[in-house]
mmCIF file of N, CA and C in Angstrom:
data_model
loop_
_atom_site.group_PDB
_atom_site.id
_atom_site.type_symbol
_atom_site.label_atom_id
_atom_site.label_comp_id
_atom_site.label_asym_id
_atom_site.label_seq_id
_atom_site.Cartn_x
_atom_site.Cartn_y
_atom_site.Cartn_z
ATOM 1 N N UNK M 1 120.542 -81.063 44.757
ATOM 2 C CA UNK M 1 119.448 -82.005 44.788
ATOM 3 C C UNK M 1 118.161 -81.259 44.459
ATOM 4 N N UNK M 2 117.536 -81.175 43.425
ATOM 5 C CA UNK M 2 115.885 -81.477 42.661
ATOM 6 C C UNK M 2 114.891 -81.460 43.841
ATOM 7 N N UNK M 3 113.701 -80.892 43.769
ATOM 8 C CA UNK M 3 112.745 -80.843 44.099
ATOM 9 C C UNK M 3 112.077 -82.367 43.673
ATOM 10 N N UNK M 4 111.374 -83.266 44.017
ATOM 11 C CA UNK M 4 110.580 -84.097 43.414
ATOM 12 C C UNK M 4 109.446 -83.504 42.832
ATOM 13 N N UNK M 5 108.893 -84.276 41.502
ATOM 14 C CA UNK M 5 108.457 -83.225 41.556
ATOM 15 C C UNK M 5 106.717 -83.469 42.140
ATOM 16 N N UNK M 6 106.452 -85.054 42.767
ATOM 17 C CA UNK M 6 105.485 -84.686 43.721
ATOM 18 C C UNK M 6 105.035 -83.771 44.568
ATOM 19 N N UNK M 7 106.187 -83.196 45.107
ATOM 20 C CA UNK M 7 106.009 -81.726 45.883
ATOM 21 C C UNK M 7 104.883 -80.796 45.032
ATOM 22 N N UNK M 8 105.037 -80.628 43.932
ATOM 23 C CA UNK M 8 104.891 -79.610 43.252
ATOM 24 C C UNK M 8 102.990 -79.568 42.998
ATOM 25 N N UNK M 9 102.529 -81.303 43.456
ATOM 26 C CA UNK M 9 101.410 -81.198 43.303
ATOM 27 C C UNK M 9 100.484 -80.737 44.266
ATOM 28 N N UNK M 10 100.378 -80.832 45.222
ATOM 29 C CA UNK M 10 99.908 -80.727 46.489
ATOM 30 C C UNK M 10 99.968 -78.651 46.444
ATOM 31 N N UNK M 11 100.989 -77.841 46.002
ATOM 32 C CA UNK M 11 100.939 -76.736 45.572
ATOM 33 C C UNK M 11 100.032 -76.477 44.852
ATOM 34 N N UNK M 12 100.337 -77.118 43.066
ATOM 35 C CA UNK M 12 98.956 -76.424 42.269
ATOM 36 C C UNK M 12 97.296 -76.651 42.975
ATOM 37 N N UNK M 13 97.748 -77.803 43.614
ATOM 38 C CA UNK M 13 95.997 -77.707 44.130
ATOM 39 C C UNK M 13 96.004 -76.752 45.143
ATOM 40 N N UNK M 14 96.799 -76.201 46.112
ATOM 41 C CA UNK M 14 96.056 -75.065 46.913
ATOM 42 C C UNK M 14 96.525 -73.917 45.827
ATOM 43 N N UNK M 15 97.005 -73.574 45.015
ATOM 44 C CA UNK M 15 97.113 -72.464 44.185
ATOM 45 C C UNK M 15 95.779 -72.383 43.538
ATOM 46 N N UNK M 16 95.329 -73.589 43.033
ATOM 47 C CA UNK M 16 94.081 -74.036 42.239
ATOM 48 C C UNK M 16 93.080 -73.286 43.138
ATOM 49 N N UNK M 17 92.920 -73.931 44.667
ATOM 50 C CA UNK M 17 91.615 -73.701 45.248
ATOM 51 C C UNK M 17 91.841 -71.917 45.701
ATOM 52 N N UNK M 18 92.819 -71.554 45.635
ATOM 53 C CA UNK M 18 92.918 -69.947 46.119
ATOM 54 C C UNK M 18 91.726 -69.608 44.499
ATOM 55 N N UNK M 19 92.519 -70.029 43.312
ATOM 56 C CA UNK M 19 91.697 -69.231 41.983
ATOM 57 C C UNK M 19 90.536 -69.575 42.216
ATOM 58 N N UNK M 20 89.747 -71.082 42.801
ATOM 59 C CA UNK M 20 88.501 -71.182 42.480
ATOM 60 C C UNK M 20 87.679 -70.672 43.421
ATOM 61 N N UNK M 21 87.986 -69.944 44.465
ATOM 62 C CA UNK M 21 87.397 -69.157 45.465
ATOM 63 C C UNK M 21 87.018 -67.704 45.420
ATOM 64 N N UNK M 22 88.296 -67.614 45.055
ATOM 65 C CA UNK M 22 87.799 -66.053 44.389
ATOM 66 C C UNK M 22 88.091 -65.727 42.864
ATOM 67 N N UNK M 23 87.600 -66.433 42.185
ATOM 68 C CA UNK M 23 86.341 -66.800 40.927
ATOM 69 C C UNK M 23 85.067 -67.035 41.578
ATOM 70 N N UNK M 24 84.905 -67.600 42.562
ATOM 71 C CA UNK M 24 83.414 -67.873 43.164
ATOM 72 C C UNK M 24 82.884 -66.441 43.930
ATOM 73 N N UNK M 25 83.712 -66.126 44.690
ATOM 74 C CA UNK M 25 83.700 -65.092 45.283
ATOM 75 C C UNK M 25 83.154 -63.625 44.097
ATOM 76 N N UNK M 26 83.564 -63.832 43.429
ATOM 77 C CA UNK M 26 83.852 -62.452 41.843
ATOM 78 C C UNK M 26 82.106 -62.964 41.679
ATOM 79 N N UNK M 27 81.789 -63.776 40.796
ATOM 80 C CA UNK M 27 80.529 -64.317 40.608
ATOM 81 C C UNK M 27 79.590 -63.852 41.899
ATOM 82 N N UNK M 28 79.773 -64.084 42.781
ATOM 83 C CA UNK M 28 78.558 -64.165 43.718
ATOM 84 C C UNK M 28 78.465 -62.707 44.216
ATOM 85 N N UNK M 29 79.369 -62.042 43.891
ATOM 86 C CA UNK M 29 79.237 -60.477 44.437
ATOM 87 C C UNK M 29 78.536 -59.869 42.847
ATOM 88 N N UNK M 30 79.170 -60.334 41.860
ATOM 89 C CA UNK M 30 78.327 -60.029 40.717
ATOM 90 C C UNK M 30 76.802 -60.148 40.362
ATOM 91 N N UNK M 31 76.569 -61.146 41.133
ATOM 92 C CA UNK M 31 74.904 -61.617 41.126
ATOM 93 C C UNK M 31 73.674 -61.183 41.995
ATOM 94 N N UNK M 32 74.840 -60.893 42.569
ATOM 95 C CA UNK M 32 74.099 -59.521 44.270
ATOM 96 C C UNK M 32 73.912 -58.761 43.749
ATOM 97 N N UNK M 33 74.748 -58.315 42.946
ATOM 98 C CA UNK M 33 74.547 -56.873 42.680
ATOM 99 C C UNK M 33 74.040 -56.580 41.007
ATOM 100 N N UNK M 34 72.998 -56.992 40.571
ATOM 101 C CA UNK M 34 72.371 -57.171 38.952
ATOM 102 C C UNK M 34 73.162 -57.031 38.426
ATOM 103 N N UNK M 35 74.794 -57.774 38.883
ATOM 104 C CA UNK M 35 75.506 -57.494 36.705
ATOM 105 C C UNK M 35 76.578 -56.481 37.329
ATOM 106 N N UNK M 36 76.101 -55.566 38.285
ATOM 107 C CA UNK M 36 77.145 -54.648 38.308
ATOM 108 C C UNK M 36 78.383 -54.623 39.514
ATOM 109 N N UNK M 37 79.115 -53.561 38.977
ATOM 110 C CA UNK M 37 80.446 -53.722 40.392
ATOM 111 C C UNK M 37 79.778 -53.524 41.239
ATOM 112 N N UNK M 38 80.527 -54.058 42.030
ATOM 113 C CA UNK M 38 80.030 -54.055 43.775
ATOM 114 C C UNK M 38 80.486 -52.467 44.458
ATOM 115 N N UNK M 39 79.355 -52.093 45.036
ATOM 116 C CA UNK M 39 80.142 -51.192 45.752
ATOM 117 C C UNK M 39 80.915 -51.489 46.649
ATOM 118 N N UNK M 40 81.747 -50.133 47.072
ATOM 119 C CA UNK M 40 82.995 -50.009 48.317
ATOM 120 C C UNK M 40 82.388 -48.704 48.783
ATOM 121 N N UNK M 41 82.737 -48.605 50.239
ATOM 122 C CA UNK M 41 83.010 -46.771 50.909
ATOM 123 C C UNK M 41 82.270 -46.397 50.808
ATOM 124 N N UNK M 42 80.421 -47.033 50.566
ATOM 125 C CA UNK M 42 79.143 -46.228 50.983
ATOM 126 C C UNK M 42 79.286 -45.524 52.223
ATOM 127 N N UNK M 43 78.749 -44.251 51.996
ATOM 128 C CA UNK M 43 78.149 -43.509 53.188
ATOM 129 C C UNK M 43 76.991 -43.127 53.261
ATOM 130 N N UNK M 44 76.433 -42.486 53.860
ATOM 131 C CA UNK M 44 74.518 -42.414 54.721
ATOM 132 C C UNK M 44 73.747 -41.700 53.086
ATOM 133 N N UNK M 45 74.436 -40.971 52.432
ATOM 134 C CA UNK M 45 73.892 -40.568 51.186
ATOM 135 C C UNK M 45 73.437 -42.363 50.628
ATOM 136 N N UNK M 46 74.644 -42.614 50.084
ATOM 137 C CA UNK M 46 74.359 -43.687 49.473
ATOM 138 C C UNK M 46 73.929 -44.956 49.735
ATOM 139 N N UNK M 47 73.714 -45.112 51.232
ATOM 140 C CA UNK M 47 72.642 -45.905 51.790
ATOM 141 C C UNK M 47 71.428 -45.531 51.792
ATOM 142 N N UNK M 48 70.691 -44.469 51.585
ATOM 143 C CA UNK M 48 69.597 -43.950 51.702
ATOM 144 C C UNK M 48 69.274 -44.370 50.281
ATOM 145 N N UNK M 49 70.132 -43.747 49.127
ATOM 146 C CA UNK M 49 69.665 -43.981 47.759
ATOM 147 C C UNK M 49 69.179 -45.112 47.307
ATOM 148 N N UNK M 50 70.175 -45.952 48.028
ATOM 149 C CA UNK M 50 69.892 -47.960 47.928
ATOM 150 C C UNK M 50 68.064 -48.333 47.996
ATOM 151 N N UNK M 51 68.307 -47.525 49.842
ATOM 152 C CA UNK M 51 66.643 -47.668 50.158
ATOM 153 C C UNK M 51 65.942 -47.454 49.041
ATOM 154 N N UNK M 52 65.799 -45.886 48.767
ATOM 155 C CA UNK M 52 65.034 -45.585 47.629
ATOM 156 C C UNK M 52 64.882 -46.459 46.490
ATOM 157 N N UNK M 53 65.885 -46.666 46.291
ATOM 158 C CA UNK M 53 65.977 -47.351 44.683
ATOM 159 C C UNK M 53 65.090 -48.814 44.947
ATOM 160 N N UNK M 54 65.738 -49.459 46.288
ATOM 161 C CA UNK M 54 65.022 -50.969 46.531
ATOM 162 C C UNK M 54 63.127 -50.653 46.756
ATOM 163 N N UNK M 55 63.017 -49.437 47.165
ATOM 164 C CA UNK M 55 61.184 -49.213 46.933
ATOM 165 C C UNK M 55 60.905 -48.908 46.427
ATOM 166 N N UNK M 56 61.623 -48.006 44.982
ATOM 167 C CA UNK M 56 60.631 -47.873 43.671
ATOM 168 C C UNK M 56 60.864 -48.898 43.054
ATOM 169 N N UNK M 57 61.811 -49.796 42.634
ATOM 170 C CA UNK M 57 62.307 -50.607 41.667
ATOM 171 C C UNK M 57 62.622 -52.267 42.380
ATOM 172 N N UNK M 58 62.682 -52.508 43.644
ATOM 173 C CA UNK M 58 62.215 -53.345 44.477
ATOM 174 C C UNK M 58 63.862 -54.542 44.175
ATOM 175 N N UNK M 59 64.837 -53.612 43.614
ATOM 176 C CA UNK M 59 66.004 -53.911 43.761
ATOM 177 C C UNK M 59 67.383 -52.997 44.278
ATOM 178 N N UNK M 60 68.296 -53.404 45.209
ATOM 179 C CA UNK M 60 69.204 -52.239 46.004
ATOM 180 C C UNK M 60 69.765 -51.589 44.840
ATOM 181 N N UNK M 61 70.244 -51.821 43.202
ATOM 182 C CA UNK M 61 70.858 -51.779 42.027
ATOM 183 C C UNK M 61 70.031 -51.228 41.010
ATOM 184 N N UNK M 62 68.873 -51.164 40.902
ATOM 185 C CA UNK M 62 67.889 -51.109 39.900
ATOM 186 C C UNK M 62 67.481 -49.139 40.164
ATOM 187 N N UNK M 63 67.440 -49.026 38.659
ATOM 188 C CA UNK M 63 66.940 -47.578 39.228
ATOM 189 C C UNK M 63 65.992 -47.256 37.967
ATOM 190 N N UNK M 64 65.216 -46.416 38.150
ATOM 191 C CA UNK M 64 64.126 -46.295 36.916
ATOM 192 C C UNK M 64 64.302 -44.963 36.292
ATOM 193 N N UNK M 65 63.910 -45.139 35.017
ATOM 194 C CA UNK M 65 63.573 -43.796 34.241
ATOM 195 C C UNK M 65 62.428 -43.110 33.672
ATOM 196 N N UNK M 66 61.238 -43.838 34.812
ATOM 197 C CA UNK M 66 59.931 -43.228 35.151
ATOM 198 C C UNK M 66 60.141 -42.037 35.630
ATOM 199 N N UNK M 67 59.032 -40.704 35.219
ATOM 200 C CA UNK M 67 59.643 -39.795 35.819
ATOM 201 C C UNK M 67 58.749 -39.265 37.074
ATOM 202 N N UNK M 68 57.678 -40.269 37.048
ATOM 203 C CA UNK M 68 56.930 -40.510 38.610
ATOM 204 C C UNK M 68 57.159 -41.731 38.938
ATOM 205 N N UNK M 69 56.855 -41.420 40.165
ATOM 206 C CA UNK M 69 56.882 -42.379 41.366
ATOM 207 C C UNK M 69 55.883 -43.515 41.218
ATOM 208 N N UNK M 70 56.097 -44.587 41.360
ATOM 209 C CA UNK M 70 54.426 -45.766 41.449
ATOM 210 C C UNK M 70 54.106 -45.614 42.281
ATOM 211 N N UNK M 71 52.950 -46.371 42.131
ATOM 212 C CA UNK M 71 51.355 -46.229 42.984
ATOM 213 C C UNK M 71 52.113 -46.450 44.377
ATOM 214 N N UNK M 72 51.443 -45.391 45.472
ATOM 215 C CA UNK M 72 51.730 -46.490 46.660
ATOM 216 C C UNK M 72 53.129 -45.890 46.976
ATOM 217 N N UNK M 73 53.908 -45.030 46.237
ATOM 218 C CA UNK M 73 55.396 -44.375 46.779
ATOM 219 C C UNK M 73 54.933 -43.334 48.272
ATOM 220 N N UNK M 74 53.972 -42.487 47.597
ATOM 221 C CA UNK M 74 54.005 -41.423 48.828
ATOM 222 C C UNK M 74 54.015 -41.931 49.709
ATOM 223 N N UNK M 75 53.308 -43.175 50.147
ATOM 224 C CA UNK M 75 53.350 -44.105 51.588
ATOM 225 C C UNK M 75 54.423 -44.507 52.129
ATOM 226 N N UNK M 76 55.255 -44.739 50.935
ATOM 227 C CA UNK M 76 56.432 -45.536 51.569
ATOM 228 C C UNK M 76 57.413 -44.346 52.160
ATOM 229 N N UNK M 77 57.545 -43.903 53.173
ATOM 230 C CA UNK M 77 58.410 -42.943 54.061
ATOM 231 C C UNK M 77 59.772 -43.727 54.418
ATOM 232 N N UNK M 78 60.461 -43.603 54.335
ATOM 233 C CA UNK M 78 61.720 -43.606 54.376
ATOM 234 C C UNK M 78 62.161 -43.505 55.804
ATOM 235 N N UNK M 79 62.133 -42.649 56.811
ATOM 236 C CA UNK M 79 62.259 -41.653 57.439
ATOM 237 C C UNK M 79 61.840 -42.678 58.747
ATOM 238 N N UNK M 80 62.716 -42.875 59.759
ATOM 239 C CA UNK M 80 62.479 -44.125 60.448
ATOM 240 C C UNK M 80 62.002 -42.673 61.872
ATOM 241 N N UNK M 81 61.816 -43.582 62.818
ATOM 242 C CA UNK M 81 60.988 -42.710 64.225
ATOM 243 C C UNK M 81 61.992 -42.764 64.920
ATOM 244 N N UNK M 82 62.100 -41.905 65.971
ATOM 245 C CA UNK M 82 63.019 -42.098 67.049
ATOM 246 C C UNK M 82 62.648 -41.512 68.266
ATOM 247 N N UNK M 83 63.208 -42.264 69.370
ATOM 248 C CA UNK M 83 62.326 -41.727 70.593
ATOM 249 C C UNK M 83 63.278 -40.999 71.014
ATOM 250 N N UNK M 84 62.347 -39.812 71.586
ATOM 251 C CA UNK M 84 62.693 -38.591 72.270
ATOM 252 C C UNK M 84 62.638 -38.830 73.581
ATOM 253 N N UNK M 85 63.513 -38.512 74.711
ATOM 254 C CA UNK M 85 63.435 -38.437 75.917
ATOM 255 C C UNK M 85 63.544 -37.074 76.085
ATOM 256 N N UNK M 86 62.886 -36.468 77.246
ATOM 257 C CA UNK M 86 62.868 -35.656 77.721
ATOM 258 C C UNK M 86 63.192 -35.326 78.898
#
């Protein structure tokens, strides 16, 4: 005995909505990130660089080929405070 093949529809549509999710998913990590792959497995280097890059170029992705800094960089310190107990 055959499958009907009504069965078979109720499948392509959740097969369907798995592709159109992550197709949506692919897109929206693409758009985060200007165009490019997404990162994986950052560590404290490459979180720091992000910073940097998001205050000269005022995007986490964007990086410049100025070979100074803009107006207004020396200010921007990086370098967060932390309290000392004694």
């Amino acid at each position: 005995m055959g499958v009907p093949f009504e069965a078979l529809i109720p499948y392509g549509i959740i097969v369907g909505m798995f592709g159109v999710t992550g197709v949506g998913l692919t897109v929206a990590k693409y758009i985060a990130n200007d165009g490019k792959k997404a990162r994986w497995n950052k560590d404290l280097w490459d979180r720091q660089m992000m910073e940097r890059d998001l205050r000269i170029t005022g995007s986490l992705r964007g990086q410049s080929t100025n070979p100074e800094a803009p107006k207004g960089f020396e200010l921007s310190n990086p370098w967060k405070l932390e309290k000392r107990i004694y």
